[in-house]
PDB file of C-alpha atoms in Angstrom:
ATOM      1  CA  MET A   1     -53.029 -22.582 -75.706  1.00  0.00           C
ATOM      2  CA  PHE A   2     -56.228 -20.588 -76.163  1.00  0.00           C
ATOM      3  CA  THR A   3     -56.892 -22.230 -79.530  1.00  0.00           C
ATOM      4  CA  THR A   4     -56.433 -25.678 -77.987  1.00  0.00           C
ATOM      5  CA  LEU A   5     -58.831 -24.927 -75.131  1.00  0.00           C
ATOM      6  CA  VAL A   6     -61.505 -23.563 -77.454  1.00  0.00           C
ATOM      7  CA  ALA A   7     -61.016 -26.453 -79.881  1.00  0.00           C
ATOM      8  CA  VAL A   8     -61.491 -29.090 -77.154  1.00  0.00           C
ATOM      9  CA  ILE A   9     -64.657 -27.423 -75.875  1.00  0.00           C
ATOM     10  CA  ALA A  10     -65.998 -27.112 -79.426  1.00  0.00           C
ATOM     11  CA  ALA A  11     -65.248 -30.783 -80.183  1.00  0.00           C
ATOM     12  CA  LEU A  12     -67.101 -31.923 -77.041  1.00  0.00           C
ATOM     13  CA  VAL A  13     -70.072 -29.592 -77.548  1.00  0.00           C
ATOM     14  CA  LEU A  14     -70.496 -30.358 -81.260  1.00  0.00           C
ATOM     15  CA  GLY A  15     -70.278 -34.088 -80.584  1.00  0.00           C
ATOM     16  CA  HIS A  16     -73.244 -33.850 -78.200  1.00  0.00           C
ATOM     17  CA  LEU A  17     -75.363 -31.147 -79.840  1.00  0.00           C
ATOM     18  CA  ALA A  18     -74.945 -32.346 -83.435  1.00  0.00           C
ATOM     19  CA  PRO A  19     -73.903 -36.022 -83.246  1.00  0.00           C
ATOM     20  CA  SER A  20     -75.262 -36.971 -86.679  1.00  0.00           C
ATOM     21  CA  LEU A  21     -73.518 -34.008 -88.325  1.00  0.00           C
ATOM     22  CA  MET A  22     -70.189 -34.812 -86.653  1.00  0.00           C
ATOM     23  CA  THR A  23     -70.526 -38.483 -87.579  1.00  0.00           C
ATOM     24  CA  ALA A  24     -70.948 -37.458 -91.219  1.00  0.00           C
ATOM     25  CA  LEU A  25     -68.009 -35.049 -91.081  1.00  0.00           C
ATOM     26  CA  ARG A  26     -65.798 -37.624 -89.363  1.00  0.00           C
ATOM     27  CA  ASP A  27     -66.290 -40.070 -92.218  1.00  0.00           C
ATOM     28  CA  TRP A  28     -62.780 -41.285 -93.087  1.00  0.00           C
ATOM     29  CA  ARG A  29     -63.777 -43.638 -95.896  1.00  0.00           C
ATOM     30  CA  TRP A  30     -62.047 -41.326 -98.353  1.00  0.00           C
ATOM     31  CA  TYR A  31     -58.809 -42.174 -96.538  1.00  0.00           C
ATOM     32  CA  GLU A  32     -59.482 -45.896 -96.955  1.00  0.00           C
ATOM     33  CA  ARG A  33     -59.972 -45.344-100.696  1.00  0.00           C
ATOM     34  CA  TRP A  34     -56.743 -43.326-100.832  1.00  0.00           C
ATOM     35  CA  LEU A  35     -54.833 -46.123 -99.094  1.00  0.00           C
ATOM     36  CA  ALA A  36     -56.335 -48.711-101.441  1.00  0.00           C
ATOM     37  CA  TRP A  37     -55.386 -46.608-104.485  1.00  0.00           C
ATOM     38  CA  LEU A  38     -51.809 -46.245-103.273  1.00  0.00           C
ATOM     39  CA  GLN A  39     -51.570 -49.951-102.574  1.00  0.00           C
ATOM     40  CA  ALA A  40     -52.683 -50.677-106.122  1.00  0.00           C
ATOM     41  CA  HIS A  41     -50.587 -48.073-107.957  1.00  0.00           C
ATOM     42  CA  ALA A  42     -47.468 -47.337-105.892  1.00  0.00           C
ATOM     43  CA  GLY A  43     -46.064 -50.856-106.063  1.00  0.00           C
ATOM     44  CA  GLN A  44     -43.309 -51.869-103.640  1.00  0.00           C
ATOM     45  CA  SER A  45     -43.035 -48.355-102.193  1.00  0.00           C
ATOM     46  CA  ALA A  46     -46.527 -48.570-100.659  1.00  0.00           C
ATOM     47  CA  SER A  47     -45.848 -52.081 -99.327  1.00  0.00           C
ATOM     48  CA  SER A  48     -42.527 -51.275 -97.674  1.00  0.00           C
ATOM     49  CA  ARG A  49     -41.945 -50.609 -94.001  1.00  0.00           C
ATOM     50  CA  TYR A  50     -42.268 -46.873 -94.630  1.00  0.00           C
ATOM     51  CA  GLY A  51     -45.191 -47.113 -97.039  1.00  0.00           C
ATOM     52  CA  LEU A  52     -47.574 -45.201 -94.786  1.00  0.00           C
ATOM     53  CA  ALA A  53     -45.413 -42.105 -95.189  1.00  0.00           C
ATOM     54  CA  LEU A  54     -46.566 -41.916 -98.816  1.00  0.00           C
ATOM     55  CA  ALA A  55     -50.199 -41.848 -97.708  1.00  0.00           C
ATOM     56  CA  ILE A  56     -49.890 -39.514 -94.738  1.00  0.00           C
ATOM     57  CA  ALA A  57     -47.290 -36.980 -95.921  1.00  0.00           C
ATOM     58  CA  PRO A  58     -49.448 -35.217 -98.566  1.00  0.00           C
ATOM     59  CA  CYS A  59     -52.318 -34.709 -96.091  1.00  0.00           C
ATOM     60  CA  VAL A  60     -50.023 -33.468 -93.336  1.00  0.00           C
ATOM     61  CA  LEU A  61     -48.172 -31.131 -95.717  1.00  0.00           C
ATOM     62  CA  LEU A  62     -51.484 -29.658 -96.897  1.00  0.00           C
ATOM     63  CA  VAL A  63     -52.609 -29.003 -93.322  1.00  0.00           C
ATOM     64  CA  ALA A  64     -49.177 -27.606 -92.408  1.00  0.00           C
ATOM     65  CA  SER A  65     -49.314 -25.223 -95.375  1.00  0.00           C
ATOM     66  CA  LEU A  66     -52.760 -23.951 -94.394  1.00  0.00           C
ATOM     67  CA  GLN A  67     -51.627 -23.644 -90.779  1.00  0.00           C
ATOM     68  CA  TRP A  68     -48.650 -21.529 -91.867  1.00  0.00           C
ATOM     69  CA  LEU A  69     -50.673 -19.371 -94.297  1.00  0.00           C
ATOM     70  CA  LEU A  70     -53.350 -18.578 -91.698  1.00  0.00           C
ATOM     71  CA  ASP A  71     -50.919 -17.832 -88.877  1.00  0.00           C
ATOM     72  CA  GLU A  72     -51.208 -14.301 -87.433  1.00  0.00           C
ATOM     73  CA  ARG A  73     -53.771 -13.149 -90.018  1.00  0.00           C
ATOM     74  CA  LEU A  74     -56.834 -11.086 -89.016  1.00  0.00           C
ATOM     75  CA  TYR A  75     -55.809 -11.146 -85.359  1.00  0.00           C
ATOM     76  CA  GLY A  76     -55.553 -14.935 -85.379  1.00  0.00           C
ATOM     77  CA  LEU A  77     -59.264 -15.584 -86.081  1.00  0.00           C
ATOM     78  CA  PRO A  78     -58.770 -17.743 -89.244  1.00  0.00           C
ATOM     79  CA  SER A  79     -56.101 -19.754 -87.431  1.00  0.00           C
ATOM     80  CA  LEU A  80     -58.437 -20.246 -84.461  1.00  0.00           C
ATOM     81  CA  LEU A  81     -61.329 -21.420 -86.649  1.00  0.00           C
ATOM     82  CA  PHE A  82     -59.041 -23.717 -88.619  1.00  0.00           C
ATOM     83  CA  GLY A  83     -57.682 -25.264 -85.416  1.00  0.00           C
ATOM     84  CA  VAL A  84     -61.176 -25.763 -83.991  1.00  0.00           C
ATOM     85  CA  ALA A  85     -62.336 -27.438 -87.209  1.00  0.00           C
ATOM     86  CA  VAL A  86     -59.316 -29.755 -87.444  1.00  0.00           C
ATOM     87  CA  LEU A  87     -59.428 -30.928 -83.826  1.00  0.00           C
ATOM     88  CA  ALA A  88     -63.218 -31.415 -83.987  1.00  0.00           C
ATOM     89  CA  LEU A  89     -62.723 -33.658 -87.032  1.00  0.00           C
ATOM     90  CA  CYS A  90     -59.799 -35.567 -85.492  1.00  0.00           C
ATOM     91  CA  TRP A  91     -61.654 -36.041 -82.192  1.00  0.00           C
ATOM     92  CA  GLY A  92     -63.152 -39.494 -81.964  1.00  0.00           C
ATOM     93  CA  PRO A  93     -64.049 -40.577 -84.611  1.00  0.00           C
ATOM     94  CA  ARG A  94     -66.779 -41.884 -82.236  1.00  0.00           C
ATOM     95  CA  ASP A  95     -67.863 -40.186 -79.001  1.00  0.00           C
ATOM     96  CA  LEU A  96     -66.483 -42.275 -76.150  1.00  0.00           C
ATOM     97  CA  ASP A  97     -69.051 -41.305 -73.520  1.00  0.00           C
ATOM     98  CA  ARG A  98     -71.922 -42.167 -75.869  1.00  0.00           C
ATOM     99  CA  ASP A  99     -70.401 -45.575 -76.585  1.00  0.00           C
ATOM    100  CA  VAL A 100     -69.987 -46.259 -72.870  1.00  0.00           C
ATOM    101  CA  GLU A 101     -73.608 -45.261 -72.172  1.00  0.00           C
ATOM    102  CA  ALA A 102     -74.750 -47.537 -75.001  1.00  0.00           C
ATOM    103  CA  VAL A 103     -73.044 -50.508 -73.321  1.00  0.00           C
ATOM    104  CA  ILE A 104     -74.591 -49.704 -69.951  1.00  0.00           C
ATOM    105  CA  ASP A 105     -78.087 -49.126 -71.365  1.00  0.00           C
ATOM    106  CA  ALA A 106     -78.154 -52.148 -73.697  1.00  0.00           C
ATOM    107  CA  ASP A 107     -81.213 -54.283 -72.887  1.00  0.00           C
ATOM    108  CA  ASP A 108     -80.340 -57.491 -74.717  1.00  0.00           C
ATOM    109  CA  ALA A 109     -77.277 -59.526 -75.555  1.00  0.00           C
ATOM    110  CA  GLY A 110     -77.258 -58.601 -79.239  1.00  0.00           C
ATOM    111  CA  SER A 111     -77.343 -54.845 -78.746  1.00  0.00           C
ATOM    112  CA  ARG A 112     -74.832 -55.160 -75.905  1.00  0.00           C
ATOM    113  CA  ASP A 113     -72.390 -57.027 -78.163  1.00  0.00           C
ATOM    114  CA  VAL A 114     -72.713 -54.320 -80.823  1.00  0.00           C
ATOM    115  CA  ALA A 115     -72.227 -51.554 -78.240  1.00  0.00           C
ATOM    116  CA  ILE A 116     -69.160 -53.264 -76.759  1.00  0.00           C
ATOM    117  CA  ALA A 117     -67.663 -53.750 -80.230  1.00  0.00           C
ATOM    118  CA  ASN A 118     -68.126 -50.027 -80.927  1.00  0.00           C
ATOM    119  CA  MET A 119     -66.561 -49.105 -77.600  1.00  0.00           C
ATOM    120  CA  GLN A 120     -63.574 -51.386 -78.153  1.00  0.00           C
ATOM    121  CA  SER A 121     -63.037 -50.192 -81.737  1.00  0.00           C
ATOM    122  CA  ALA A 122     -59.972 -48.116 -80.832  1.00  0.00           C
ATOM    123  CA  GLY A 123     -58.171 -50.904 -78.989  1.00  0.00           C
ATOM    124  CA  GLY A 124     -57.641 -52.233 -75.492  1.00  0.00           C
ATOM    125  CA  SER A 125     -58.679 -55.675 -74.327  1.00  0.00           C
ATOM    126  CA  MET A 126     -61.247 -57.344 -76.591  1.00  0.00           C
ATOM    127  CA  ARG A 127     -62.835 -59.381 -73.802  1.00  0.00           C
ATOM    128  CA  GLN A 128     -66.226 -58.439 -72.357  1.00  0.00           C
ATOM    129  CA  ASP A 129     -65.588 -58.826 -68.623  1.00  0.00           C
ATOM    130  CA  ALA A 130     -65.772 -55.649 -66.518  1.00  0.00           C
ATOM    131  CA  PRO A 131     -61.986 -55.153 -65.982  1.00  0.00           C
ATOM    132  CA  SER A 132     -61.380 -55.520 -69.727  1.00  0.00           C
ATOM    133  CA  LEU A 133     -64.057 -52.930 -70.474  1.00  0.00           C
ATOM    134  CA  VAL A 134     -62.392 -50.553 -68.012  1.00  0.00           C
ATOM    135  CA  GLU A 135     -59.097 -51.017 -69.845  1.00  0.00           C
ATOM    136  CA  ALA A 136     -60.776 -50.498 -73.231  1.00  0.00           C
ATOM    137  CA  THR A 137     -62.406 -47.292 -71.965  1.00  0.00           C
ATOM    138  CA  VAL A 138     -59.078 -45.751 -70.939  1.00  0.00           C
ATOM    139  CA  VAL A 139     -57.201 -46.903 -74.060  1.00  0.00           C
ATOM    140  CA  ASP A 140     -60.047 -45.535 -76.188  1.00  0.00           C
ATOM    141  CA  ALA A 141     -59.822 -42.259 -74.266  1.00  0.00           C
ATOM    142  CA  LEU A 142     -56.146 -42.061 -75.201  1.00  0.00           C
ATOM    143  CA  ARG A 143     -56.772 -42.687 -78.895  1.00  0.00           C
ATOM    144  CA  ARG A 144     -59.991 -40.713 -79.277  1.00  0.00           C
ATOM    145  CA  TRP A 145     -59.318 -37.731 -77.000  1.00  0.00           C
ATOM    146  CA  PHE A 146     -55.983 -37.357 -75.274  1.00  0.00           C
ATOM    147  CA  ALA A 147     -53.509 -38.216 -78.043  1.00  0.00           C
ATOM    148  CA  PRO A 148     -55.074 -35.847 -80.629  1.00  0.00           C
ATOM    149  CA  LEU A 149     -55.252 -33.171 -77.923  1.00  0.00           C
ATOM    150  CA  PHE A 150     -51.606 -33.673 -76.894  1.00  0.00           C
ATOM    151  CA  TRP A 151     -50.207 -33.499 -80.436  1.00  0.00           C
ATOM    152  CA  PHE A 152     -52.502 -30.605 -81.314  1.00  0.00           C
ATOM    153  CA  LEU A 153     -51.093 -28.783 -78.299  1.00  0.00           C
ATOM    154  CA  LEU A 154     -47.490 -29.438 -79.388  1.00  0.00           C
ATOM    155  CA  LEU A 155     -47.704 -29.092 -83.178  1.00  0.00           C
ATOM    156  CA  GLY A 156     -51.064 -27.486 -83.885  1.00  0.00           C
ATOM    157  CA  PRO A 157     -53.528 -28.899 -86.463  1.00  0.00           C
ATOM    158  CA  LEU A 158     -50.824 -30.847 -88.309  1.00  0.00           C
ATOM    159  CA  GLY A 159     -50.085 -32.802 -85.121  1.00  0.00           C
ATOM    160  CA  ALA A 160     -53.719 -33.860 -84.673  1.00  0.00           C
ATOM    161  CA  VAL A 161     -54.012 -34.845 -88.347  1.00  0.00           C
ATOM    162  CA  LEU A 162     -50.735 -36.784 -88.263  1.00  0.00           C
ATOM    163  CA  TYR A 163     -51.859 -38.784 -85.242  1.00  0.00           C
ATOM    164  CA  ARG A 164     -55.385 -39.462 -86.513  1.00  0.00           C
ATOM    165  CA  LEU A 165     -54.292 -40.629 -89.974  1.00  0.00           C
ATOM    166  CA  LEU A 166     -51.619 -42.889 -88.497  1.00  0.00           C
ATOM    167  CA  ALA A 167     -54.024 -44.345 -85.927  1.00  0.00           C
ATOM    168  CA  LEU A 168     -56.665 -45.023 -88.599  1.00  0.00           C
ATOM    169  CA  ALA A 169     -54.108 -46.772 -90.822  1.00  0.00           C
ATOM    170  CA  VAL A 170     -52.843 -48.977 -87.983  1.00  0.00           C
ATOM    171  CA  GLN A 171     -55.868 -49.517 -85.716  1.00  0.00           C
ATOM    172  CA  GLY A 172     -58.984 -48.533 -87.663  1.00  0.00           C
ATOM    173  CA  PRO A 173     -60.937 -50.093 -90.556  1.00  0.00           C
ATOM    174  CA  ALA A 174     -58.456 -48.533 -92.996  1.00  0.00           C
ATOM    175  CA  ALA A 175     -55.809 -50.970 -91.706  1.00  0.00           C
ATOM    176  CA  THR A 176     -57.188 -53.614 -94.085  1.00  0.00           C
ATOM    177  CA  GLN A 177     -55.895 -51.489 -96.984  1.00  0.00           C
ATOM    178  CA  VAL A 178     -52.327 -51.387 -95.619  1.00  0.00           C
ATOM    179  CA  ALA A 179     -49.640 -53.970 -96.312  1.00  0.00           C
ATOM    180  CA  ALA A 180     -48.329 -55.926 -93.332  1.00  0.00           C
ATOM    181  CA  ALA A 181     -44.836 -54.387 -93.478  1.00  0.00           C
ATOM    182  CA  SER A 182     -46.249 -50.853 -93.654  1.00  0.00           C
ATOM    183  CA  ARG A 183     -48.632 -51.567 -90.804  1.00  0.00           C
ATOM    184  CA  GLU A 184     -45.781 -52.896 -88.670  1.00  0.00           C
ATOM    185  CA  GLY A 185     -43.693 -49.785 -89.279  1.00  0.00           C
ATOM    186  CA  GLY A 186     -46.683 -47.565 -88.611  1.00  0.00           C
ATOM    187  CA  SER A 187     -47.411 -49.408 -85.352  1.00  0.00           C
ATOM    188  CA  GLN A 188     -43.954 -48.546 -84.033  1.00  0.00           C
ATOM    189  CA  VAL A 189     -44.388 -44.865 -84.899  1.00  0.00           C
ATOM    190  CA  LEU A 190     -47.874 -44.885 -83.370  1.00  0.00           C
ATOM    191  CA  ALA A 191     -46.484 -46.405 -80.158  1.00  0.00           C
ATOM    192  CA  LEU A 192     -43.867 -43.637 -80.091  1.00  0.00           C
ATOM    193  CA  LEU A 193     -46.607 -41.004 -80.372  1.00  0.00           C
ATOM    194  CA  GLU A 194     -48.842 -42.642 -77.761  1.00  0.00           C
ATOM    195  CA  TRP A 195     -46.263 -43.499 -75.090  1.00  0.00           C
ATOM    196  CA  PRO A 196     -45.784 -39.957 -73.690  1.00  0.00           C
ATOM    197  CA  VAL A 197     -49.558 -39.426 -73.744  1.00  0.00           C
ATOM    198  CA  ALA A 198     -50.100 -42.646 -71.782  1.00  0.00           C
ATOM    199  CA  GLN A 199     -47.504 -41.528 -69.222  1.00  0.00           C
ATOM    200  CA  LEU A 200     -49.219 -38.161 -68.773  1.00  0.00           C
ATOM    201  CA  MET A 201     -52.623 -39.840 -68.526  1.00  0.00           C
ATOM    202  CA  THR A 202     -51.327 -42.146 -65.797  1.00  0.00           C
ATOM    203  CA  LEU A 203     -49.951 -39.170 -63.878  1.00  0.00           C
ATOM    204  CA  THR A 204     -53.302 -37.408 -64.261  1.00  0.00           C
ATOM    205  CA  MET A 205     -55.091 -40.563 -63.137  1.00  0.00           C
ATOM    206  CA  ALA A 206     -52.975 -40.617 -59.997  1.00  0.00           C
ATOM    207  CA  LEU A 207     -53.803 -36.969 -59.280  1.00  0.00           C
ATOM    208  CA  VAL A 208     -57.572 -37.344 -59.710  1.00  0.00           C
ATOM    209  CA  GLY A 209     -57.783 -40.825 -58.164  1.00  0.00           C
ATOM    210  CA  ASN A 210     -55.848 -42.895 -55.655  1.00  0.00           C
ATOM    211  CA  PHE A 211     -52.229 -41.803 -56.075  1.00  0.00           C
ATOM    212  CA  ASP A 212     -50.587 -44.680 -54.172  1.00  0.00           C
ATOM    213  CA  THR A 213     -52.554 -47.355 -56.028  1.00  0.00           C
ATOM    214  CA  VAL A 214     -51.896 -45.890 -59.466  1.00  0.00           C
ATOM    215  CA  PHE A 215     -48.208 -45.234 -58.774  1.00  0.00           C
ATOM    216  CA  THR A 216     -47.628 -48.747 -57.423  1.00  0.00           C
ATOM    217  CA  THR A 217     -49.430 -50.369 -60.362  1.00  0.00           C
ATOM    218  CA  TRP A 218     -47.552 -48.158 -62.820  1.00  0.00           C
ATOM    219  CA  ARG A 219     -44.185 -49.307 -61.452  1.00  0.00           C
ATOM    220  CA  GLN A 220     -45.186 -52.972 -61.245  1.00  0.00           C
ATOM    221  CA  SER A 221     -46.449 -52.842 -64.850  1.00  0.00           C
ATOM    222  CA  GLY A 222     -43.174 -51.479 -66.199  1.00  0.00           C
ATOM    223  CA  GLY A 223     -44.314 -47.915 -66.751  1.00  0.00           C
ATOM    224  CA  ASN A 224     -41.007 -46.656 -65.332  1.00  0.00           C
ATOM    225  CA  ARG A 225     -39.027 -48.367 -68.119  1.00  0.00           C
ATOM    226  CA  TRP A 226     -38.131 -46.874 -71.506  1.00  0.00           C
ATOM    227  CA  ALA A 227     -40.255 -49.326 -73.463  1.00  0.00           C
ATOM    228  CA  LEU A 228     -42.970 -48.411 -75.949  1.00  0.00           C
ATOM    229  CA  GLU A 229     -45.620 -50.500 -74.197  1.00  0.00           C
ATOM    230  CA  LEU A 230     -48.958 -49.095 -73.033  1.00  0.00           C
ATOM    231  CA  GLY A 231     -50.079 -51.983 -70.824  1.00  0.00           C
ATOM    232  CA  PHE A 232     -49.371 -49.982 -67.668  1.00  0.00           C
ATOM    233  CA  LEU A 233     -52.178 -47.541 -68.548  1.00  0.00           C
ATOM    234  CA  GLY A 234     -54.922 -50.157 -68.627  1.00  0.00           C
ATOM    235  CA  ARG A 235     -53.669 -51.913 -65.494  1.00  0.00           C
ATOM    236  CA  ALA A 236     -53.457 -48.608 -63.621  1.00  0.00           C
ATOM    237  CA  ALA A 237     -57.040 -47.835 -64.652  1.00  0.00           C
ATOM    238  CA  ARG A 238     -58.243 -51.230 -63.441  1.00  0.00           C
ATOM    239  CA  ALA A 239     -56.571 -50.752 -60.077  1.00  0.00           C
ATOM    240  CA  SER A 240     -57.848 -47.173 -59.696  1.00  0.00           C
ATOM    241  CA  VAL A 241     -61.441 -48.110 -60.534  1.00  0.00           C
ATOM    242  CA  GLY A 242     -61.338 -51.106 -58.201  1.00  0.00           C
ATOM    243  CA  VAL A 243     -60.151 -48.981 -55.279  1.00  0.00           C
ATOM    244  CA  ASP A 244     -62.765 -46.292 -55.977  1.00  0.00           C
ATOM    245  CA  LEU A 245     -65.604 -48.828 -56.001  1.00  0.00           C
ATOM    246  CA  VAL A 246     -64.462 -50.374 -52.741  1.00  0.00           C
ATOM    247  CA  GLU A 247     -64.261 -46.936 -51.107  1.00  0.00           C
ATOM    248  CA  GLU A 248     -67.727 -45.979 -52.369  1.00  0.00           C
ATOM    249  CA  ALA A 249     -69.212 -49.227 -51.038  1.00  0.00           C
ATOM    250  CA  ASP A 250     -67.534 -48.735 -47.644  1.00  0.00           C
ATOM    251  CA  GLU A 251     -68.837 -45.154 -47.397  1.00  0.00           C
ATOM    252  CA  ALA A 252     -72.361 -46.314 -48.222  1.00  0.00           C
ATOM    253  CA  ARG A 253     -72.267 -48.998 -45.535  1.00  0.00           C
ATOM    254  CA  LEU A 254     -70.933 -46.530 -42.936  1.00  0.00           C
ATOM    255  CA  GLU A 255     -73.877 -44.261 -43.687  1.00  0.00           C
ATOM    256  CA  GLY A 256     -76.314 -47.148 -43.301  1.00  0.00           C
ATOM    257  CA  LEU A 257     -77.035 -47.379 -47.017  1.00  0.00           C
ATOM    258  CA  GLU A 258     -76.863 -50.314 -49.377  1.00  0.00           C
ATOM    259  CA  PRO A 259     -74.328 -50.021 -52.199  1.00  0.00           C
ATOM    260  CA  VAL A 260     -76.025 -48.963 -55.405  1.00  0.00           C
ATOM    261  CA  ASP A 261     -77.108 -51.902 -57.562  1.00  0.00           C
ATOM    262  CA  GLU A 262     -76.452 -50.947 -61.169  1.00  0.00           C
ATOM    263  CA  ARG A 263     -75.147 -52.494 -64.358  1.00  0.00           C
ATOM    264  CA  TYR A 264     -71.449 -52.114 -65.070  1.00  0.00           C
ATOM    265  CA  PRO A 265     -70.509 -49.930 -62.089  1.00  0.00           C
ATOM    266  CA  GLU A 266     -66.846 -50.363 -63.085  1.00  0.00           C
ATOM    267  CA  LEU A 267     -67.592 -48.923 -66.509  1.00  0.00           C
ATOM    268  CA  ARG A 268     -69.411 -45.925 -65.041  1.00  0.00           C
ATOM    269  CA  ASP A 269     -66.514 -45.270 -62.700  1.00  0.00           C
ATOM    270  CA  ALA A 270     -63.983 -45.627 -65.535  1.00  0.00           C
ATOM    271  CA  MET A 271     -65.854 -43.050 -67.617  1.00  0.00           C
ATOM    272  CA  SER A 272     -66.052 -40.748 -64.585  1.00  0.00           C
ATOM    273  CA  LEU A 273     -62.294 -41.159 -64.154  1.00  0.00           C
ATOM    274  CA  VAL A 274     -61.693 -40.239 -67.808  1.00  0.00           C
ATOM    275  CA  TRP A 275     -63.871 -37.128 -67.467  1.00  0.00           C
ATOM    276  CA  ARG A 276     -61.937 -36.027 -64.378  1.00  0.00           C
ATOM    277  CA  MET A 277     -58.658 -36.516 -66.222  1.00  0.00           C
ATOM    278  CA  LEU A 278     -59.854 -34.454 -69.185  1.00  0.00           C
ATOM    279  CA  LEU A 279     -61.149 -31.704 -66.890  1.00  0.00           C
ATOM    280  CA  LEU A 280     -57.751 -31.510 -65.175  1.00  0.00           C
ATOM    281  CA  TRP A 281     -56.008 -31.150 -68.540  1.00  0.00           C
ATOM    282  CA  MET A 282     -58.437 -28.407 -69.537  1.00  0.00           C
ATOM    283  CA  ALA A 283     -58.033 -26.644 -66.198  1.00  0.00           C
ATOM    284  CA  LEU A 284     -54.259 -26.613 -66.657  1.00  0.00           C
ATOM    285  CA  LEU A 285     -54.694 -25.244 -70.185  1.00  0.00           C
ATOM    286  CA  ALA A 286     -56.982 -22.517 -68.839  1.00  0.00           C
ATOM    287  CA  LEU A 287     -54.412 -21.574 -66.202  1.00  0.00           C
ATOM    288  CA  LEU A 288     -51.691 -21.368 -68.846  1.00  0.00           C
ATOM    289  CA  VAL A 289     -53.931 -19.176 -71.016  1.00  0.00           C
ATOM    290  CA  ILE A 290     -54.662 -16.845 -68.078  1.00  0.00           C
ATOM    291  CA  ALA A 291     -50.987 -16.735 -67.151  1.00  0.00           C
ATOM    292  CA  GLY A 292     -50.134 -15.780 -70.732  1.00  0.00           C
ATOM    293  CA  TRP A 293     -52.673 -12.987 -70.744  1.00  0.00           C
ATOM    294  CA  VAL A 294     -51.499 -11.688 -67.372  1.00  0.00           C
ATOM    295  CA  GLY A 295     -47.870 -11.917 -68.446  1.00  0.00           C
TER     296      GLY A 295
END
């Protein structure tokens, strides 16, 4: 728990204090070359439904071996540093809040299109209307922040690496190096890894936002069914942001003020919602760490 908390803080701080350094370290082009090499030399095995296992297994086994070798050595310091490094590298690969700010601050159509494309790079709706950008923000938060954090918490560094490599092979630029059958099989495994994270994010969203609105939208969107679909997360985010904006406008009018006129208020509120969700997760981790120390 303590390692996870420190690793999350380090990933956030390093991403803001040394963005160019983290961008260089989070360069996954070597993985694209590895996938291309396998596709060219492994024949039918790399093109089968389970072909991605050939690409991911060696990397995960290497990380698992290091994780096991460093466990409980030198009072846990090497294990802590290794965990911090792995999660910092698997975080992202782009900083979500910076991408959102780039969309809001874009001054012309060309730069805005580039910023929106960067923000939508991890998935979600590809349209550019405000509700679609809200959905893309929350889906990106799942794939850039919450899913690596969740699997790091459960399995340690190997969990974060497993998720990131699979997500890159299915959703990222590396997907062009993967055969269609392998990508289809990987998509099903990725959905299996993301579904519990999306459920926990929706619960967190309800706790930090409007509980009734999120819960109702979650049920209407099929979130209460055992189906590996993530659509309920984006729709819950849209509903939560819409309610928050209406409440803020009503409060401003009651106080005799005009609602704030700004670009993409929905996007600002969506990013604020994501930050509140992450802070709640970190607060719960901190409580668990304190409880462990006290116990």
